[in-house]
Amino acid sequence: MTNLPPPAEELRFLDAELRQLDVRRATLLRRRAWLVHTLQATAARQPALGPGTAPVGPPAGTGAAARRPEATAPGVQNVLLVLGGVLLTIAAIAFTLVSWGHLGIAGRALVLGALTVGALGAPVALLRRGLRSTAEAVAALGTALTVLDAYALHEVAFPGTDGAGYTATASAVLAALWAVYGVRLGLRHPLPLAVATAHLPLLLGAIAVGAGPYTLTAVSLATAAGGTAVALRAALLPVRIVAVTGALGTGAAGVLSAGWLCWSASGPGPAARAAALLLVAAALALVAGRFVPRPEISVGAAFAAGLCVVAGAGGVLRVTVPGEWTVPGCLACAIALLATERTRLHHPLRQGLVRASAAVQGFAVLWTLPLVAGCVLGPAVRGAHPWSGTPRDFRDAVFAGLPRPPYAGTAPLVLAVVAAVLVVAGHRTARRPAVTVAAPVLGWAAALVLPVVLQLPYAAGLVAHAVVVAAALFFAVRLGRADKRPSPPSLTALLLALVTSVGLALVSLASEPATIAVLGTLTVLFAAAGLRPGPAPFAAPAALCHATALACAIGASAGRPPHHTALLVLVVPAVAALIASRTGGSRTGGSRTGGSRTGGSRTGGSRATVPVEVAGAAAGLLALALAAPEPPMLALVLSLCGAVAAATALRPERRAAGWAAAALFLLATWVRLAAWDVAAPEAYTLPVTGPALIVGLLRRRRDAAVSSWTAYGSGLAVTLVPSLLAAWDDQHWLRPLALGVAALAVTLAGARHRLQAPLVLGPGVLALVALHELTPYLAQVVGALPRWAPPAVAGLVLLVLGATYEQRLRDARRLREALGRLG
């Protein structure tokens, strides 16, 4: 026997089968309509054939695909209906505006009434026949005719009525009529059109009665509230889209108007009324955000509500408290919004209010930015006029030649409060690393501008900024991690300390004692911080830079010329070299066991080696620049720099510094010779040739494979070539003789040791010196010869060379091989 399912299960099964049959039937009907349209198009393109004659064409299945229609039947239908409705509407408008005066009152009413009733009643019959698209088109014509009816009624029956008031009434009546009409017939377009028109009556009515800006703003917000309610309750998508668009437009207009009224009010009363409107807008946004299904829209609505609340409170505070307290008042309101985080409010709404609070806090920080920027960049102007006199107070010292921002008295409070909020909120946020960096920066900014805002005395302001530097360095040391790279908070504190120290040093240039005291204090502070491995790569070079500036200040204070101050500045490179020698190359726990290396990580001291050496090199360059106008002192400074470089080269990892030491010593020798007015080139070249030849000799002793060109070529060329150039223009016999003897000695030494470089350079120089000495006699001989002798000699030489070309090539090849066998 067959087990029959329960009635409910069987009913569900039958419904599913019927739905599948409906879907399949709809698919087949669409396919049939397309095939009919294709066959009709094919028949229209072919010529008429006689009865009983089969059409000639491509095979079945190919022509239809090649002649596939570009538009579907429903698309063509919609185009025709829309175009017909538009044309009828235009005709009705033209009839109403142009041909209206040719008919009497009865004729006018009869024509428009008949057209309107016919256009609005025709969709009923069309819907019964299933012609929904045609019904929509005819109904659209009817709605357009109702607008024309309202216009005609005003022109005939109410010609003296105010236009705004009549339009408000007509739009309300039309909106209600269209809404009822659309709901009763189930048409699509009347409902969105009714919702769009419903946004006009209140605004137009308020304008008609001469309402003020506050009433118009309230009406805009009320209209936005109605649009929001429709958008939340409507089921049709077009209605929701129109309602949301209208609500956003009228709501934005109301909020902007209320904000302008609040912030431009001249008294507490008008400001309070505008603030109340902003609170209404905020409540409307919160209600809308609570019932919107999408969380991101709820967050945006709550964000706008929070901004409206703060804007309203700020507008009231602007007219009730002094101007510099307006921003702190807005900041207090923004912080109060954070209390909603602990309420049972909808989560997206809480999130939006918190974001609004963060945005207001950001605006408050931006308000303080001109003052902070002035405190950081203002001291740079002081550097153009050092030691010009002690200012009246610290603000005059910082803002020397710069405009002072207004209403800046509460800027430190704003910065400190925002920093405290970040510190408190940092424990509950996912962006804790960013908060741990932003909060110290804001706290530093508050401490930086506080002496300026309080207009402290000049000395007290310097002490306050020095305390800021010391505090930043203290936190950098405490937050730093030993033997590791500095953490973000530690690095932030170090950078803040550096920025503050630069500004403090520039501000101290107003007074001579202050400059020396501040630079000395900064040197000590950064040197103490540089003893710890974490901040050492930043603090140690900063200490050296401040020490360099201190040396220059001491020299200038003592009345010494710049080239004497250069000797004092040279103390900094010496100290830098000493520090680098103590920290460079140090390793912790480095050992090799069983072929594997354990430990070996560089400490913080080794990370500070390169920055310390760079700072020392910069100080050395400054010393050279200071001593440049005086050659004797420049020579001394160059030699001292060379001594520092030579001491650095004693370290195994800095052997390359020996080349710099040699170059500095050589430059010192040359500068000293130039100061003594020595013009002989040998005095400049021999100090290079001697050490170069000694180095080459030692290198060939360690490595016999080194070429003689590498070992001796540069050393010999440095002296022989400049001396040869000088001897060529020398009219005396001493230099050519000495150069010839030296070239002969080089040649004999090369022949003795079979070295290629001396055997090439020595004979070449010796031959050129001999040619120089024989030049006068050759000139006499040439002058005594007849004119035909040189061409004859040249021809004879060419003949001889041509005759013995092969032999000469063989001899040249043998000579090259012989030279190649030399060292």
Short mmCIF file of N, CA, C and O in Angstrom, two decimals, residues 36 72 99 191 295 406 430 490 501 559 596 650 685 739 779 804:
data_model
loop_
_atom_site.label_atom_id
_atom_site.label_comp_id
_atom_site.label_asym_id
_atom_site.label_seq_id
_atom_site.Cartn_x
_atom_site.Cartn_y
_atom_site.Cartn_z
N VAL A 36 8.16 34.85 -32.18
CA VAL A 36 7.17 35.53 -33.05
C VAL A 36 7.73 36.83 -33.58
O VAL A 36 7.59 37.14 -34.77
N THR A 72 13.89 44.64 -27.01
CA THR A 72 12.85 43.68 -26.66
C THR A 72 11.48 44.32 -26.79
O THR A 72 11.33 45.55 -26.80
N SER A 99 -4.28 78.14 -25.80
CA SER A 99 -5.63 78.18 -26.36
C SER A 99 -6.70 78.40 -25.30
O SER A 99 -7.89 78.27 -25.57
N LEU A 191 2.33 57.35 -5.76
CA LEU A 191 2.80 57.42 -4.37
C LEU A 191 4.13 58.17 -4.24
O LEU A 191 4.25 59.07 -3.40
N PRO A 295 23.47 49.37 9.95
CA PRO A 295 24.26 49.97 11.04
C PRO A 295 25.06 51.20 10.60
O PRO A 295 25.21 52.14 11.37
N PRO A 406 44.72 85.26 18.24
CA PRO A 406 43.77 85.74 19.25
C PRO A 406 43.11 84.59 20.00
O PRO A 406 43.09 83.45 19.54
N ALA A 430 40.93 49.95 20.60
CA ALA A 430 41.78 49.02 19.86
C ALA A 430 42.98 49.71 19.24
O ALA A 430 43.92 49.06 18.80
N SER A 490 58.73 55.99 23.49
CA SER A 490 60.07 56.49 23.78
C SER A 490 60.62 57.33 22.63
O SER A 490 61.19 58.40 22.84
N SER A 501 64.32 71.43 22.44
CA SER A 501 65.69 71.93 22.69
C SER A 501 66.14 72.89 21.60
O SER A 501 66.79 73.90 21.89
N GLY A 559 85.06 87.20 22.95
CA GLY A 559 85.56 88.19 22.01
C GLY A 559 86.63 87.67 21.08
O GLY A 559 87.38 88.47 20.48
N SER A 596 78.44 27.13 15.37
CA SER A 596 77.31 28.07 15.33
C SER A 596 77.59 29.21 16.26
O SER A 596 78.18 29.05 17.32
N LEU A 650 92.64 53.71 14.32
CA LEU A 650 93.22 52.65 15.13
C LEU A 650 92.23 51.55 15.45
O LEU A 650 92.64 50.43 15.78
N THR A 685 104.35 68.12 -3.86
CA THR A 685 104.24 66.74 -4.35
C THR A 685 105.12 65.75 -3.60
O THR A 685 104.74 64.59 -3.44
N LEU A 739 115.47 67.09 -12.13
CA LEU A 739 114.44 66.17 -12.62
C LEU A 739 115.04 65.06 -13.47
O LEU A 739 114.64 63.90 -13.38
N ALA A 779 116.06 73.88 -32.90
CA ALA A 779 115.47 75.02 -33.62
C ALA A 779 116.52 75.70 -34.51
O ALA A 779 116.23 76.11 -35.64
N THR A 804 111.03 48.13 -43.65
CA THR A 804 111.31 47.25 -42.49
C THR A 804 110.09 47.13 -41.56
O THR A 804 110.24 46.95 -40.35
#
